[in-house]
XYZ file of C-alpha atoms in Angstrom:
458
model
C 0.000 0.000 0.000
C 1.170 3.522 -0.763
C 2.081 5.446 2.356
C 0.825 8.754 0.938
C -2.292 9.519 -1.034
C -3.249 12.838 -2.512
C -4.733 15.610 -0.428
C -5.690 18.653 -2.456
C -8.181 21.343 -3.390
C -9.747 22.583 -6.615
C -11.115 25.966 -7.719
C -12.761 26.941 -11.006
C -14.470 30.030 -12.392
C -16.383 31.191 -15.452
C -16.777 34.968 -15.643
C -17.022 38.061 -17.753
C -13.494 39.316 -16.981
C -9.961 37.939 -16.903
C -9.952 35.224 -14.243
C -6.323 34.329 -13.452
C -5.960 36.587 -10.415
C -9.213 35.384 -8.895
C -8.138 31.751 -9.325
C -4.824 32.685 -7.702
C -6.717 34.093 -4.718
C -9.080 31.130 -4.606
C -6.393 28.456 -4.443
C -4.519 30.496 -1.847
C -7.614 30.209 0.360
C -7.434 26.433 -0.167
C -3.710 26.193 0.629
C -4.373 24.195 3.807
C -5.501 21.295 1.595
C -2.032 20.857 0.078
C 1.229 22.796 0.351
C 3.610 21.052 -2.056
C 2.297 22.032 -5.521
C -0.021 24.590 -7.056
C -1.237 25.386 -10.551
C -3.606 27.420 -12.728
C -4.972 26.820 -16.234
C -7.121 29.261 -18.214
C -8.831 29.109 -21.601
C -8.427 31.697 -24.374
C -8.238 30.155 -27.870
C -6.600 27.211 -26.142
C -5.359 26.238 -22.706
C -2.707 28.341 -20.954
C -1.118 26.760 -17.898
C 1.386 27.467 -15.123
C 2.244 25.049 -12.293
C 4.756 25.342 -9.463
C 6.401 23.294 -6.742
C 5.631 25.427 -3.710
C 2.922 27.491 -2.083
C 0.634 29.789 -4.038
C 1.743 33.153 -2.633
C 5.444 32.426 -2.859
C 5.337 30.696 -6.268
C 3.153 32.708 -8.621
C 4.535 35.956 -10.029
C 2.839 38.849 -11.787
C 4.379 37.559 -15.010
C 2.782 34.148 -14.440
C -0.646 35.683 -14.034
C -0.168 37.915 -17.073
C 0.582 34.781 -19.120
C -2.813 33.288 -18.245
C -5.440 35.084 -20.368
C -9.075 34.048 -20.483
C -12.392 34.438 -18.721
C -12.657 30.898 -17.425
C -10.152 28.602 -15.793
C -9.272 26.146 -13.043
C -6.770 25.961 -10.189
C -5.329 23.338 -7.865
C -3.261 22.883 -4.698
C -1.735 19.515 -3.882
C 0.434 17.469 -1.577
C 1.517 15.042 -4.261
C 1.720 16.274 -7.852
C 1.493 19.185 -10.279
C -2.019 19.901 -11.511
C -3.912 20.962 -13.577
C -2.701 18.716 -16.397
C -3.119 19.832 -20.018
C -4.039 17.571 -22.942
C -4.513 17.891 -26.684
C -7.390 15.703 -27.840
C -10.250 15.257 -30.284
C -12.247 17.478 -27.915
C -9.690 20.255 -28.396
C -7.269 21.350 -25.710
C -8.479 20.559 -22.193
C -7.074 20.737 -18.667
C -8.139 18.767 -15.628
C -7.604 18.913 -11.865
C -9.015 16.670 -9.168
C -9.050 15.946 -5.454
C -9.255 12.356 -4.266
C -7.756 8.938 -4.821
C -8.293 5.973 -7.150
C -8.125 2.688 -5.275
C -7.974 0.526 -8.429
C -5.405 2.718 -10.213
C -2.895 -0.109 -10.735
C -5.365 -2.430 -12.469
C -6.795 0.391 -14.609
C -3.327 1.464 -15.714
C -2.346 -2.120 -16.525
C -5.484 -2.581 -18.628
C -4.919 0.695 -20.474
C -1.287 -0.140 -21.190
C -2.348 -3.509 -22.610
C -4.517 -1.518 -25.039
C -1.625 0.673 -26.124
C -2.073 3.633 -23.782
C 1.090 5.356 -22.583
C 1.650 7.116 -19.264
C 4.064 9.827 -18.219
C 4.205 9.088 -14.484
C 1.084 7.032 -13.918
C -0.622 9.610 -11.728
C -4.296 9.153 -10.904
C -5.109 12.325 -12.831
C -3.673 10.729 -15.981
C -5.935 7.716 -15.558
C -8.994 9.918 -15.045
C -8.211 12.004 -18.117
C -7.697 8.967 -20.355
C -11.064 7.536 -19.268
C -12.786 10.845 -20.034
C -11.115 11.198 -23.435
C -12.206 7.726 -24.539
C -15.765 9.107 -24.829
C -17.161 11.452 -27.472
C -17.834 14.402 -25.165
C -16.773 15.558 -21.683
C -20.120 14.742 -20.057
C -20.099 11.147 -21.255
C -16.461 10.853 -20.247
C -17.026 12.156 -16.735
C -20.077 9.920 -16.379
C -17.949 6.911 -17.377
C -15.750 7.440 -14.311
C -18.498 6.255 -11.957
C -18.605 2.818 -13.543
C -14.850 2.472 -13.992
C -12.950 3.783 -10.991
C -13.204 2.826 -7.349
C -12.413 5.710 -5.076
C -13.199 9.336 -4.427
C -13.031 12.433 -6.559
C -14.110 16.008 -6.969
C -12.880 17.303 -10.291
C -12.939 20.267 -12.655
C -12.388 20.046 -16.409
C -11.464 23.104 -18.491
C -12.756 23.079 -22.094
C -13.571 25.520 -24.879
C -17.254 25.384 -23.839
C -16.585 26.317 -20.229
C -15.805 24.363 -17.070
C -17.281 21.008 -16.069
C -17.342 20.054 -12.390
C -18.254 16.710 -10.899
C -18.384 14.855 -7.613
C -18.215 11.102 -7.123
C -21.481 9.245 -6.582
C -20.925 9.029 -2.810
C -19.913 12.663 -2.273
C -16.747 11.621 -0.439
C -14.790 14.750 -1.399
C -16.443 18.155 -0.875
C -17.370 20.480 -3.759
C -19.468 23.637 -3.598
C -20.955 26.184 -6.019
C -20.808 29.962 -5.606
C -21.433 33.081 -7.616
C -20.841 36.809 -7.814
C -21.602 39.590 -10.282
C -21.011 38.069 -13.721
C -19.115 35.053 -12.416
C -19.783 31.434 -11.419
C -17.452 29.395 -9.228
C -16.961 25.856 -7.972
C -14.395 24.935 -5.323
C -13.483 22.467 -2.604
C -14.511 24.638 0.354
C -16.829 27.551 1.000
C -14.057 29.611 2.643
C -12.667 30.412 -0.809
C -16.064 31.863 -1.750
C -16.705 33.768 1.463
C -13.263 35.363 1.538
C -13.674 36.521 -2.068
C -17.035 38.141 -1.184
C -18.921 35.609 -3.283
C -22.261 34.034 -2.457
C -22.537 30.362 -1.580
C -25.143 28.688 -3.785
C -25.131 25.016 -2.793
C -23.050 21.853 -2.594
C -22.605 19.830 -5.752
C -24.705 16.702 -5.254
C -23.082 13.260 -5.212
C -22.979 12.014 -8.803
C -23.831 15.436 -10.267
C -22.038 16.860 -13.315
C -22.346 20.648 -13.622
C -21.271 22.940 -16.471
C -20.221 26.533 -15.772
C -20.630 28.817 -18.793
C -22.317 32.074 -19.840
C -25.680 30.576 -18.810
C -24.458 30.066 -15.241
C -24.753 26.629 -13.626
C -26.346 23.810 -15.602
C -26.731 20.263 -14.329
C -25.864 18.294 -17.453
C -26.089 14.833 -15.844
C -27.169 13.398 -12.513
C -25.802 9.918 -11.952
C -27.558 7.546 -9.528
C -26.117 7.789 -6.009
C -26.329 4.601 -3.921
C -25.867 6.621 -0.724
C -24.102 9.672 0.629
C -20.747 9.026 2.291
C -19.167 12.366 3.159
C -15.689 12.101 4.673
C -16.198 12.698 8.405
C -12.526 13.642 8.806
C -13.222 16.863 6.868
C -15.048 18.296 9.886
C -12.583 16.994 12.463
C -9.364 18.088 10.734
C -9.049 18.624 6.976
C -11.366 21.544 6.274
C -10.779 25.108 7.441
C -12.840 26.187 10.450
C -14.500 28.991 8.444
C -15.940 26.534 5.909
C -19.333 24.877 5.699
C -19.245 21.351 4.272
C -22.516 19.768 3.088
C -24.570 22.076 5.281
C -22.566 21.610 8.488
C -20.261 24.398 9.677
C -16.813 23.018 10.483
C -16.512 25.209 13.573
C -19.868 23.994 14.895
C -18.786 20.390 14.415
C -15.541 20.966 16.314
C -17.351 22.750 19.144
C -19.673 19.758 19.412
C -16.804 17.270 19.390
C -15.010 19.132 22.187
C -18.226 19.411 24.181
C -18.720 15.640 23.948
C -15.279 15.110 25.463
C -16.112 17.490 28.317
C -19.438 15.755 28.918
C -17.674 12.422 29.278
C -15.221 13.908 31.780
C -18.108 15.398 33.757
C -19.924 12.058 33.813
C -16.781 10.176 34.858
C -15.688 12.705 37.498
C -12.420 14.084 36.211
C -9.817 15.257 35.688
C -8.762 18.004 38.104
C -7.414 20.732 35.834
C -6.612 24.429 35.753
C -7.119 25.081 32.056
C -8.013 23.610 28.678
C -5.720 24.265 25.718
C -5.533 23.255 22.059
C -2.826 21.771 19.917
C -2.971 24.468 17.199
C -4.438 24.863 14.736
C -6.883 21.999 14.259
C -7.357 21.481 17.993
C -8.644 25.006 18.646
C -12.322 24.399 17.889
C -12.306 21.214 19.945
C -10.704 22.994 22.930
C -13.212 25.859 22.748
C -16.060 23.354 22.698
C -14.573 21.633 25.754
C -14.255 25.028 27.476
C -17.861 26.041 26.720
C -19.223 22.781 28.098
C -16.940 22.486 31.146
C -16.426 26.221 31.901
C -12.750 25.385 32.458
C -10.508 28.348 31.624
C -9.306 28.396 28.014
C -5.607 29.205 27.548
C -3.154 28.923 24.664
C -0.058 26.971 25.731
C 1.687 26.827 22.349
C 2.779 29.643 20.064
C 1.913 28.729 16.481
C 4.481 29.550 13.810
C 2.324 31.021 11.047
C 5.029 30.292 8.474
C 4.935 26.546 9.061
C 2.790 24.045 7.159
C 0.373 21.461 8.448
C 2.544 18.650 9.801
C -0.046 15.957 9.108
C -0.090 16.713 5.384
C 3.652 16.443 4.823
C 4.686 13.719 2.408
C 7.092 11.744 4.652
C 7.393 10.952 8.365
C 10.716 12.822 8.592
C 9.111 15.889 7.006
C 6.137 15.609 9.394
C 8.384 15.509 12.452
C 10.520 18.415 11.276
C 7.441 20.512 10.529
C 5.843 19.641 13.862
C 8.976 20.840 15.652
C 8.995 24.097 13.683
C 5.291 24.671 14.079
C 4.793 24.989 17.845
C 6.768 26.392 20.760
C 5.695 26.294 24.410
C 4.447 29.380 26.258
C 6.285 28.656 29.493
C 4.530 31.323 31.583
C 1.105 29.859 30.779
C 2.204 26.279 31.505
C 4.278 26.364 34.688
C 2.610 24.595 37.663
C -0.627 24.074 35.698
C -2.764 20.963 35.218
C -3.717 21.033 31.548
C -6.444 19.420 29.458
C -4.889 19.324 25.983
C -7.285 18.915 23.034
C -6.273 17.589 19.622
C -8.167 16.384 16.562
C -6.709 12.862 16.363
C -3.777 10.629 17.240
C -2.296 8.907 14.223
C 1.232 7.665 14.890
C 1.541 9.179 18.386
C 4.941 10.788 17.808
C 3.773 14.385 17.728
C 1.460 14.221 20.735
C 4.250 12.439 22.677
C 6.540 15.385 21.909
C 3.897 17.936 22.884
C 3.203 16.264 26.233
C 6.941 16.027 26.878
C 7.451 19.712 25.989
C 4.667 20.824 28.340
C 6.032 18.799 31.255
C 9.559 20.036 30.577
C 8.131 23.567 30.817
C 6.754 22.822 34.286
C 3.213 21.522 33.734
C 1.995 19.497 36.733
C -0.221 17.260 34.630
C -1.282 16.874 30.997
C -4.596 15.175 30.200
C -4.983 14.562 26.463
C -8.480 14.690 24.936
C -8.940 13.539 21.338
C -11.895 14.577 19.176
C -11.751 11.598 16.815
C -12.155 7.995 17.908
C -9.012 5.840 17.677
C -7.950 5.545 14.037
C -8.043 1.849 13.181
C -7.889 1.683 9.369
C -5.932 3.453 6.611
C -7.905 5.910 4.502
C -8.502 4.941 0.867
C -10.142 8.121 -0.333
C -7.752 11.042 -0.412
C -6.287 12.066 2.939
C -2.538 11.961 3.610
C -2.968 8.499 4.996
C -1.446 5.711 7.012
C -0.586 2.053 6.789
C -1.884 -0.292 9.499
C 1.595 -0.414 11.003
C 1.674 3.364 11.501
C -1.613 3.599 13.397
C -0.989 3.784 17.126
C -4.341 2.301 18.134
C -3.864 -0.614 15.750
C -0.529 -1.433 17.364
C -2.443 -2.051 20.593
C -5.448 -3.851 19.086
C -3.527 -5.622 16.347
C -6.256 -8.017 15.261
C -9.469 -6.696 16.769
C -11.623 -3.584 16.884
C -13.055 -1.577 19.751
C -16.430 -3.083 20.596
C -17.138 -1.642 24.062
C -16.383 1.285 26.350
C -14.329 -1.085 28.508
C -12.042 -1.827 25.549
C -11.816 1.886 24.736
C -10.751 2.644 28.319
C -8.079 -0.065 28.186
C -6.712 1.412 24.954
C -6.748 4.918 26.476
C -4.693 3.772 29.469
C -2.152 2.153 27.137
C -1.920 5.278 24.924
C -1.482 7.515 27.982
C 1.422 5.342 29.103
C 2.985 5.432 25.629
C 2.854 9.224 25.234
C 3.591 10.159 28.856
C 0.198 11.763 29.514
C -1.582 11.617 32.860
C -4.704 10.455 31.056
C -6.075 10.088 27.528
C -9.682 10.022 26.368
C -11.106 9.759 22.871
C -14.611 10.361 21.655
C -16.323 7.049 21.043
C -17.541 6.500 17.487
C -21.148 6.927 18.635
C -20.324 10.245 20.318
C -18.341 11.352 17.272
C -21.284 10.733 14.938
C -23.733 12.349 17.367
C -21.554 15.469 17.522
C -21.670 15.875 13.740
C -25.484 15.734 13.805
C -25.639 14.108 10.400
C -27.164 10.705 9.713
C -24.616 7.962 10.211
C -25.603 6.617 6.781
C -24.473 9.925 5.201
C -20.890 9.614 6.480
C -17.793 7.683 5.481
C -16.357 6.317 8.733
C -13.893 3.893 7.164
C -10.950 5.205 9.239
C -12.773 3.947 12.343
C -15.044 1.068 11.367
C -13.237 -0.247 8.264
C -16.332 -0.124 6.050
C -16.018 1.285 2.529
C -19.217 2.934 1.257
C -19.143 0.931 -1.981
C -19.019 -2.317 -0.020
C -22.255 -1.661 1.902
C-alpha cells in the first residue's frame, strides 16, 4: 500500500473578466488542503497553464498571471503532484484537476497499457483524463468514471465550452458552487467563496455533473447515487474552520466534538485541571467546545508559527516531524505549575502528541490530560487524505487483530496510549459520540478510518 495519497483542493471560475488573479486568490484560500504544488490553467483560444512546486503566494509571479489570459479557468493545490494537467485531444485542448484517490489505479493502468495507452508518471489524474477522453464528449467521459474507478473524486475540467465540475457518486470529497456579479465558481470549500465576497449557492450533489458557462450553472447529468458518504474527517481536521461542508459548519462540528469530550469527563468525574488548551491549529475548535461545556478556563499553551505548514499533510514521516517541531513552541509562563487538558483532533502515529506532552512537562506543567476529538484511528484511509498504513496507526498497534467493541475496551486502549505518550490520562470520543456530535445521519458519512467499512461495499 502507498504510504501517501493525494490531499488537495480545486477551484474553477467562469466569468465576464480575466480570471487568473481570482483563481490565484481562490487556491490560496485552499492552501491548507495541500502545500507542495499549485497550478492554474485558463482558456483563451486554447489552454494556458502554469504550475509550481511550492505554495501559491510564494510561487506565482505577476508575469505568471499575465501569461494566463481568459475568462474561465481552473486551479489546484496539492500534496503530491502538479495539476492541472493539459491535454490535446479530439475534444480540443483541455485541462483537468481533481481531489481524491483511485483505489484501483494499478489495475486500470495495466489494462490501459495492454490496449496501447502510454503514461508519463502514472498519476491518478492521468488515468482519469484517459477515461474521459475515450468518450465522445466531456459529459459522457465524466459519467464513465463512476462505472470504472473505485475511489473518491471532486474534479474540474477546463474546455472551450466552459468548465465542467463533478463529484463522485458518494460525495466523499467536498465540492461547492458559488457566484458573484457576472461570475460562477466551484471549489473544494466555501471559505474560498466567502473570503472573495462571493455568495454560496449550494453543494454539488453526489454524482452530479455541472457545467459553468455564460448561462451560469447547468446540471448536465445526474448519476444515480447509492448513498451519501461524506468524509467525516473533513469536519474533524481537513477543512478550514470557516468553511461549511454539506450544510454543516466546520466550527460547529468541532465545538460539538469538544463538548462531547467534556461531557464524558463530567460524567466520569475528572480530571482536576486548571485550564483547557488546544494543539494548534486543528485542535482550537475542539478545545473551545470543551471550554464552553466544562467552563474550564481556556488558555493557549503553544505559540503557532504562522510560516509553518500542516505537519499531518507532509509527504514523509521525517518531514512531518521536522514541521511539527517548527510549528509549535511552548508558552512557558502559561504552563508552569498548571494541570492542563490538551485537546487535539486525532492521534495517528503518536509521535507528535508524545513530543507535545513532553514539551509541556519540561516547561513545568503538573499534569497533561490529552483529549482527542476523533475515535481511535483503526484503518488506513482509501479516499484522499494523507494516509497511514496499518503499522503506523498507534491504536492498531495495541489492538492488532481486533476492533473496539465496548467502552471497557476503549478505556483499556486509552490507558495504554497515555502510558505510551507520557500523559496523565487520555480520552477519545467514542464512534457513537463522534457521529452524534456531527449531527448528520450515520448513513451519510464515510467512517472507514474507524469502522473499516467502505461505502461501496455496503
